PDB file of C-alpha atoms and ligand atoms in Angstrom:
ATOM      1  CA  MET A   1      38.786  -0.612-107.983  1.00 40.00           C
ATOM      2  CA  PRO A   2      40.686  -3.764-109.129  1.00 51.00           C
ATOM      3  CA  GLY A   3      40.458  -4.622-112.724  1.00 76.00           C
ATOM      4  CA  LEU A   4      38.974  -2.394-115.511  1.00 86.00           C
ATOM      5  CA  THR A   5      39.271   1.244-114.435  1.00 90.00           C
ATOM      6  CA  ILE A   6      39.749   4.823-115.696  1.00 94.00           C
ATOM      7  CA  GLY A   7      42.045   5.043-118.703  1.00 96.00           C
ATOM      8  CA  ASP A   8      41.473   1.340-119.526  1.00 95.00           C
ATOM      9  CA  THR A   9      39.952   0.351-123.009  1.00 96.00           C
ATOM     10  CA  ILE A  10      36.713  -1.564-122.491  1.00 95.00           C
ATOM     11  CA  PRO A  11      36.961  -5.157-123.637  1.00 94.00           C
ATOM     12  CA  ASN A  12      35.574  -6.025-127.160  1.00 95.00           C
ATOM     13  CA  LEU A  13      32.777  -8.249-126.192  1.00 95.00           C
ATOM     14  CA  ASP A  14      29.725  -9.366-128.199  1.00 96.00           C
ATOM     15  CA  VAL A  15      26.638  -8.797-126.110  1.00 97.00           C
ATOM     16  CA  GLU A  16      23.037  -9.727-126.448  1.00 97.00           C
ATOM     17  CA  THR A  17      20.625  -6.983-125.483  1.00 98.00           C
ATOM     18  CA  THR A  18      16.780  -6.302-125.438  1.00 98.00           C
ATOM     19  CA  ASN A  19      17.403  -4.329-128.884  1.00 97.00           C
ATOM     20  CA  GLY A  20      19.485  -7.042-130.473  1.00 98.00           C
ATOM     21  CA  LYS A  21      23.148  -8.336-130.655  1.00 98.00           C
ATOM     22  CA  TYR A  22      25.916  -5.832-130.373  1.00 97.00           C
ATOM     23  CA  ASN A  23      29.700  -5.631-130.468  1.00 97.00           C
ATOM     24  CA  LEU A  24      30.753  -3.504-127.634  1.00 97.00           C
ATOM     25  CA  HIS A  25      33.498  -1.607-129.674  1.00 97.00           C
ATOM     26  CA  LYS A  26      31.323  -1.066-132.531  1.00 97.00           C
ATOM     27  CA  PHE A  27      28.488   0.191-130.248  1.00 97.00           C
ATOM     28  CA  CYS A  28      30.749   2.464-128.305  1.00 97.00           C
ATOM     29  CA  SER A  29      33.114   3.886-130.944  1.00 94.00           C
ATOM     30  CA  ASP A  30      32.644   7.427-132.222  1.00 86.00           C
ATOM     31  CA  SER A  31      30.205   8.575-129.300  1.00 96.00           C
ATOM     32  CA  TRP A  32      30.144   8.681-125.606  1.00 98.00           C
ATOM     33  CA  THR A  33      28.622   5.624-123.850  1.00 98.00           C
ATOM     34  CA  ILE A  34      27.080   5.140-120.462  1.00 98.00           C
ATOM     35  CA  LEU A  35      27.366   1.464-119.440  1.00 96.00           C
ATOM     36  CA  PHE A  36      25.575   0.905-116.251  1.00 95.00           C
ATOM     37  CA  SER A  37      24.958  -2.369-114.411  1.00 90.00           C
ATOM     38  CA  HIS A  38      22.141  -3.476-111.950  1.00 88.00           C
ATOM     39  CA  PRO A  39      22.008  -6.173-109.274  1.00 86.00           C
ATOM     40  CA  GLY A  40      19.136  -7.930-110.845  1.00 88.00           C
ATOM     41  CA  ASP A  41      15.713  -7.715-112.638  1.00 94.00           C
ATOM     42  CA  PHE A  42      12.578  -7.169-110.533  1.00 96.00           C
ATOM     43  CA  THR A  43      14.523  -5.472-107.619  1.00 94.00           C
ATOM     44  CA  PRO A  44      13.335  -2.263-106.086  1.00 96.00           C
ATOM     45  CA  VAL A  45      16.309   0.082-106.478  1.00 95.00           C
ATOM     46  CA  CYS A  46      17.027  -1.082-109.969  1.00 95.00           C
ATOM     47  CA  THR A  47      13.396  -0.585-111.187  1.00 97.00           C
ATOM     48  CA  THR A  48      13.428   3.097-110.062  1.00 97.00           C
ATOM     49  CA  GLU A  49      16.976   3.568-111.529  1.00 96.00           C
ATOM     50  CA  LEU A  50      16.077   2.230-115.019  1.00 97.00           C
ATOM     51  CA  GLY A  51      12.894   4.209-114.911  1.00 97.00           C
ATOM     52  CA  LYS A  52      15.011   7.506-114.178  1.00 97.00           C
ATOM     53  CA  MET A  53      17.451   6.743-116.815  1.00 97.00           C
ATOM     54  CA  ALA A  54      14.598   6.430-119.359  1.00 98.00           C
ATOM     55  CA  GLN A  55      13.238   9.659-118.113  1.00 97.00           C
ATOM     56  CA  TYR A  56      16.692  11.373-118.686  1.00 97.00           C
ATOM     57  CA  SER A  57      17.423   9.467-121.836  1.00 97.00           C
ATOM     58  CA  LYS A  58      16.662  12.455-124.192  1.00 97.00           C
ATOM     59  CA  GLU A  59      19.132  14.537-122.058  1.00 97.00           C
ATOM     60  CA  PHE A  60      22.009  12.126-122.706  1.00 98.00           C
ATOM     61  CA  TYR A  61      21.107  11.674-126.404  1.00 98.00           C
ATOM     62  CA  GLN A  62      21.140  15.351-127.023  1.00 97.00           C
ATOM     63  CA  ARG A  63      24.765  15.453-125.575  1.00 97.00           C
ATOM     64  CA  GLY A  64      25.758  12.697-127.952  1.00 97.00           C
ATOM     65  CA  VAL A  65      25.692   9.882-125.245  1.00 98.00           C
ATOM     66  CA  LYS A  66      24.349   6.334-125.756  1.00 98.00           C
ATOM     67  CA  LEU A  67      22.969   4.350-122.974  1.00 98.00           C
ATOM     68  CA  LEU A  68      23.538   0.729-122.289  1.00 98.00           C
ATOM     69  CA  GLY A  69      22.091  -1.059-119.387  1.00 97.00           C
ATOM     70  CA  MET A  70      23.099  -4.361-117.907  1.00 94.00           C
ATOM     71  CA  SER A  71      21.494  -6.916-115.619  1.00 93.00           C
ATOM     72  CA  CYS A  72      22.165 -10.491-114.844  1.00 90.00           C
ATOM     73  CA  ASN A  73      19.130 -12.090-116.193  1.00 92.00           C
ATOM     74  CA  ASP A  74      17.997 -13.271-119.731  1.00 96.00           C
ATOM     75  CA  ILE A  75      16.242 -11.240-122.388  1.00 98.00           C
ATOM     76  CA  LYS A  76      12.835 -12.713-121.664  1.00 98.00           C
ATOM     77  CA  SER A  77      13.105 -11.585-118.034  1.00 97.00           C
ATOM     78  CA  HIS A  78      14.349  -8.126-119.046  1.00 98.00           C
ATOM     79  CA  ASN A  79      11.387  -7.609-121.429  1.00 98.00           C
ATOM     80  CA  GLU A  80       8.976  -8.580-118.696  1.00 98.00           C
ATOM     81  CA  TRP A  81      10.630  -6.289-116.313  1.00 98.00           C
ATOM     82  CA  ILE A  82      10.627  -3.307-118.696  1.00 98.00           C
ATOM     83  CA  LYS A  83       6.724  -3.380-118.461  1.00 98.00           C
ATOM     84  CA  ASP A  84       7.114  -2.790-114.709  1.00 98.00           C
ATOM     85  CA  ILE A  85       9.802  -0.041-115.059  1.00 98.00           C
ATOM     86  CA  GLU A  86       7.514   1.793-117.677  1.00 98.00           C
ATOM     87  CA  ALA A  87       4.459   1.316-115.344  1.00 97.00           C
ATOM     88  CA  TYR A  88       6.163   2.651-112.308  1.00 98.00           C
ATOM     89  CA  THR A  89       7.886   5.617-113.991  1.00 96.00           C
ATOM     90  CA  SER A  90       5.159   7.558-115.704  1.00 90.00           C
ATOM     91  CA  GLY A  91       5.996   8.685-119.230  1.00 89.00           C
ATOM     92  CA  ALA A  92       9.240   6.857-119.324  1.00 94.00           C
ATOM     93  CA  LYS A  93       9.966   4.730-122.254  1.00 97.00           C
ATOM     94  CA  VAL A  94      12.966   2.166-121.869  1.00 98.00           C
ATOM     95  CA  ASP A  95      14.357   3.089-125.342  1.00 96.00           C
ATOM     96  CA  TYR A  96      17.959   2.085-124.592  1.00 98.00           C
ATOM     97  CA  PRO A  97      19.278  -1.634-124.763  1.00 98.00           C
ATOM     98  CA  ILE A  98      19.843  -3.709-121.710  1.00 98.00           C
ATOM     99  CA  ILE A  99      22.416  -6.459-121.881  1.00 96.00           C
ATOM    100  CA  ALA A 100      21.564  -9.850-120.858  1.00 95.00           C
ATOM    101  CA  ASP A 101      24.279 -11.728-118.667  1.00 92.00           C
ATOM    102  CA  PRO A 102      22.436 -14.754-117.134  1.00 90.00           C
ATOM    103  CA  GLU A 103      25.831 -16.572-116.764  1.00 88.00           C
ATOM    104  CA  ARG A 104      27.449 -13.672-115.104  1.00 86.00           C
ATOM    105  CA  GLU A 105      30.424 -13.703-117.427  1.00 87.00           C
ATOM    106  CA  LEU A 106      30.319 -10.114-118.690  1.00 89.00           C
ATOM    107  CA  ILE A 107      30.166  -8.512-115.249  1.00 85.00           C
ATOM    108  CA  LYS A 108      33.447 -10.072-114.411  1.00 84.00           C
ATOM    109  CA  GLN A 109      35.113  -8.871-117.573  1.00 86.00           C
ATOM    110  CA  LEU A 110      33.549  -5.434-117.029  1.00 86.00           C
ATOM    111  CA  ASN A 111      34.548  -5.120-113.270  1.00 83.00           C
ATOM    112  CA  MET A 112      30.936  -4.757-112.188  1.00 84.00           C
ATOM    113  CA  VAL A 113      30.857  -7.510-109.564  1.00 83.00           C
ATOM    114  CA  ASP A 114      29.611  -6.756-105.930  1.00 79.00           C
ATOM    115  CA  PRO A 115      31.717  -8.855-103.698  1.00 77.00           C
ATOM    116  CA  ASP A 116      29.220  -8.678-100.872  1.00 78.00           C
ATOM    117  CA  GLU A 117      25.811  -9.174-102.637  1.00 76.00           C
ATOM    118  CA  LYS A 118      25.162 -12.904-103.435  1.00 80.00           C
ATOM    119  CA  ASP A 119      22.248 -15.048-104.420  1.00 81.00           C
ATOM    120  CA  SER A 120      22.084 -18.707-104.985  1.00 81.00           C
ATOM    121  CA  ASN A 121      23.704 -18.324-108.441  1.00 79.00           C
ATOM    122  CA  GLY A 122      26.700 -16.498-106.857  1.00 79.00           C
ATOM    123  CA  ASN A 123      27.802 -12.872-106.817  1.00 78.00           C
ATOM    124  CA  LEU A 124      25.432 -10.205-108.137  1.00 77.00           C
ATOM    125  CA  PRO A 125      26.630  -7.212-110.227  1.00 77.00           C
ATOM    126  CA  SER A 126      27.259  -4.107-108.266  1.00 79.00           C
ATOM    127  CA  ARG A 127      25.698  -0.882-109.220  1.00 85.00           C
ATOM    128  CA  ALA A 128      28.620   0.151-111.452  1.00 89.00           C
ATOM    129  CA  LEU A 129      28.557   2.773-114.106  1.00 94.00           C
ATOM    130  CA  HIS A 130      31.345   3.399-116.611  1.00 95.00           C
ATOM    131  CA  ILE A 131      31.364   6.568-118.982  1.00 98.00           C
ATOM    132  CA  VAL A 132      33.235   5.505-122.032  1.00 97.00           C
ATOM    133  CA  GLY A 133      34.804   8.077-124.392  1.00 97.00           C
ATOM    134  CA  PRO A 134      34.643   7.859-128.271  1.00 96.00           C
ATOM    135  CA  ASP A 135      38.122   6.394-127.982  1.00 96.00           C
ATOM    136  CA  LEU A 136      36.639   3.297-126.066  1.00 97.00           C
ATOM    137  CA  LYS A 137      38.510   4.318-122.939  1.00 97.00           C
ATOM    138  CA  ILE A 138      36.767   4.458-119.514  1.00 96.00           C
ATOM    139  CA  LYS A 139      36.790   8.246-118.555  1.00 98.00           C
ATOM    140  CA  LEU A 140      34.929   7.947-115.294  1.00 97.00           C
ATOM    141  CA  SER A 141      33.499   5.118-113.078  1.00 94.00           C
ATOM    142  CA  PHE A 142      30.851   5.086-110.367  1.00 91.00           C
ATOM    143  CA  LEU A 143      30.729   2.117-108.051  1.00 88.00           C
ATOM    144  CA  TYR A 144      27.886   1.910-105.786  1.00 89.00           C
ATOM    145  CA  PRO A 145      26.698  -1.030-103.628  1.00 86.00           C
ATOM    146  CA  ALA A 146      23.302  -2.678-104.500  1.00 84.00           C
ATOM    147  CA  THR A 147      21.710  -0.778-101.490  1.00 88.00           C
ATOM    148  CA  THR A 148      22.382   2.666-102.923  1.00 93.00           C
ATOM    149  CA  GLY A 149      20.507   4.079-105.909  1.00 95.00           C
ATOM    150  CA  ARG A 150      22.284   6.483-108.279  1.00 95.00           C
ATOM    151  CA  ASN A 151      21.560  10.191-108.830  1.00 97.00           C
ATOM    152  CA  MET A 152      20.948  10.716-112.602  1.00 97.00           C
ATOM    153  CA  ASP A 153      21.381  14.550-112.133  1.00 97.00           C
ATOM    154  CA  GLU A 154      25.015  13.556-111.016  1.00 98.00           C
ATOM    155  CA  VAL A 155      25.485  11.247-113.938  1.00 98.00           C
ATOM    156  CA  LEU A 156      24.361  14.045-116.357  1.00 98.00           C
ATOM    157  CA  ARG A 157      26.637  16.598-114.479  1.00 98.00           C
ATOM    158  CA  VAL A 158      29.787  14.457-114.907  1.00 98.00           C
ATOM    159  CA  VAL A 159      28.954  13.759-118.530  1.00 98.00           C
ATOM    160  CA  GLU A 160      28.892  17.779-119.061  1.00 98.00           C
ATOM    161  CA  SER A 161      32.121  17.967-117.062  1.00 98.00           C
ATOM    162  CA  LEU A 162      33.875  15.346-119.161  1.00 98.00           C
ATOM    163  CA  GLN A 163      32.694  16.834-122.417  1.00 97.00           C
ATOM    164  CA  LYS A 164      33.963  20.201-121.348  1.00 97.00           C
ATOM    165  CA  ALA A 165      37.459  18.916-120.393  1.00 97.00           C
ATOM    166  CA  SER A 166      37.768  16.946-123.691  1.00 96.00           C
ATOM    167  CA  LYS A 167      36.933  20.220-125.647  1.00 96.00           C
ATOM    168  CA  PHE A 168      38.799  22.899-123.679  1.00 97.00           C
ATOM    169  CA  LYS A 169      41.905  22.786-121.372  1.00 98.00           C
ATOM    170  CA  VAL A 170      39.562  23.296-118.444  1.00 98.00           C
ATOM    171  CA  ALA A 171      38.347  21.410-115.372  1.00 98.00           C
ATOM    172  CA  THR A 172      35.189  21.766-113.290  1.00 98.00           C
ATOM    173  CA  PRO A 173      35.373  22.853-109.703  1.00 98.00           C
ATOM    174  CA  ALA A 174      33.517  21.419-106.715  1.00 98.00           C
ATOM    175  CA  ASN A 175      29.734  21.419-107.083  1.00 97.00           C
ATOM    176  CA  TRP A 176      29.938  22.887-110.563  1.00 98.00           C
ATOM    177  CA  LYS A 177      26.890  22.830-112.609  1.00 95.00           C
ATOM    178  CA  GLN A 178      26.361  23.400-116.319  1.00 94.00           C
ATOM    179  CA  GLY A 179      26.567  27.118-117.179  1.00 94.00           C
ATOM    180  CA  GLU A 180      28.777  28.008-114.248  1.00 97.00           C
ATOM    181  CA  PRO A 181      32.592  29.145-114.721  1.00 98.00           C
ATOM    182  CA  VAL A 182      35.127  26.448-114.993  1.00 98.00           C
ATOM    183  CA  VAL A 183      38.756  26.561-114.078  1.00 98.00           C
ATOM    184  CA  ILE A 184      41.754  26.592-116.385  1.00 98.00           C
ATOM    185  CA  GLN A 185      44.015  23.504-116.133  1.00 98.00           C
ATOM    186  CA  PRO A 186      47.313  23.955-114.244  1.00 96.00           C
ATOM    187  CA  GLY A 187      49.484  22.972-117.209  1.00 95.00           C
ATOM    188  CA  VAL A 188      48.209  26.116-119.190  1.00 98.00           C
ATOM    189  CA  THR A 189      50.471  29.337-118.796  1.00 97.00           C
ATOM    190  CA  ASN A 190      48.921  32.712-118.459  1.00 97.00           C
ATOM    191  CA  GLU A 191      50.220  33.594-121.928  1.00 97.00           C
ATOM    192  CA  GLN A 192      48.599  30.408-123.407  1.00 98.00           C
ATOM    193  CA  ALA A 193      45.502  30.899-121.483  1.00 98.00           C
ATOM    194  CA  LYS A 194      45.077  34.453-123.133  1.00 97.00           C
ATOM    195  CA  GLU A 195      45.104  32.858-126.410  1.00 97.00           C
ATOM    196  CA  MET A 196      42.935  29.998-125.629  1.00 97.00           C
ATOM    197  CA  PHE A 197      40.345  31.883-123.733  1.00 97.00           C
ATOM    198  CA  PRO A 198      39.908  35.318-125.656  1.00 96.00           C
ATOM    199  CA  GLN A 199      36.744  35.916-123.534  1.00 96.00           C
ATOM    200  CA  GLY A 200      39.229  36.397-120.656  1.00 97.00           C
ATOM    201  CA  PHE A 201      39.706  34.751-117.379  1.00 98.00           C
ATOM    202  CA  GLU A 202      39.797  35.825-113.760  1.00 98.00           C
ATOM    203  CA  THR A 203      42.770  34.891-111.454  1.00 98.00           C
ATOM    204  CA  LYS A 204      41.933  34.567-107.742  1.00 98.00           C
ATOM    205  CA  ASP A 205      44.241  36.469-105.473  1.00 98.00           C
ATOM    206  CA  LEU A 206      45.417  33.802-102.866  1.00 98.00           C
ATOM    207  CA  PRO A 207      47.800  34.107 -99.871  1.00 98.00           C
ATOM    208  CA  SER A 208      50.425  32.037-101.768  1.00 98.00           C
ATOM    209  CA  LYS A 209      50.390  34.510-104.687  1.00 97.00           C
ATOM    210  CA  LYS A 210      50.502  31.460-107.001  1.00 96.00           C
ATOM    211  CA  GLU A 211      48.160  32.352-109.923  1.00 95.00           C
ATOM    212  CA  TYR A 212      46.711  28.832-110.158  1.00 97.00           C
ATOM    213  CA  LEU A 213      43.050  29.328-109.597  1.00 98.00           C
ATOM    214  CA  ARG A 214      41.760  30.891-112.803  1.00 98.00           C
ATOM    215  CA  PHE A 215      38.068  30.857-113.776  1.00 98.00           C
ATOM    216  CA  THR A 216      36.649  31.356-117.263  1.00 98.00           C
ATOM    217  CA  LYS A 217      33.540  30.604-119.133  1.00 97.00           C
ATOM    218  CA  VAL A 218      33.164  28.125-122.080  1.00 96.00           C
ATOM    219  CA  ASN A 219      30.292  26.926-124.038  1.00 90.00           C
TER     220      ASN A 219
HETATM  221  C1  BEZ B 301      17.684  -3.335-105.459  1.00 77.08           C
HETATM  222  O1  BEZ B 301      17.941  -3.293-106.557  1.00 77.08           O
HETATM  223  O2  BEZ B 301      16.727  -2.965-104.954  1.00 77.08           O
HETATM  224  C2  BEZ B 301      18.594  -4.287-104.556  1.00 77.08           C
HETATM  225  C3  BEZ B 301      19.268  -5.363-105.022  1.00 77.08           C
HETATM  226  C4  BEZ B 301      20.068  -6.212-104.384  1.00 77.08           C
HETATM  227  C5  BEZ B 301      20.184  -5.850-102.939  1.00 77.08           C
HETATM  228  C6  BEZ B 301      19.673  -4.675-102.442  1.00 77.08           C
HETATM  229  C7  BEZ B 301      18.790  -3.880-103.211  1.00 77.08           C
END
């Protein structure tokens, strides 16, 4: 992904949202933030995605994660669209702010442009999603084309993985889900692991006899 990517600090932009004006650094500092863009208001996949985000919002808030949506239309259009989103997704309240970017300036700075999807005003935003850490750095990015809707279970799963790795010297294996064992990071020696993980760990006996696949449980 050219431009803004994992490890980069998000630009300090002033944005206008459905919940008021925000400064991006102030909004994102000291918590986790999911910044997610959408090709446009009143489009089918986006309507389902924003509804799903609203249904999952409590799950994110409970984990200390703020949500910040974005679509390249103005606030008036966003507010009209929210009525459709809430009507389509029963019980969902769009309680998170949606950034307006009618001039399509912010999507360029946030590396959220879809090179293939265009309308009469130029390039549309991609279905990009950045997970920003409390240090304002991008920890993970999804980049989907306009034609593929995201899976919010996967977004929640990766948030949990990122938060585990930020708390402990662990990583999460393939298809990991919350509550399952995690692996100890390669840089940790067995002696260090004994101190770091007093609950113990299990080392897999592999043909190489290199003791690098070590499972433990952390909360
Ligand atoms: C959609 O959100 O449904 C969409 C937007 C642009 C192209 C294709 C799908």
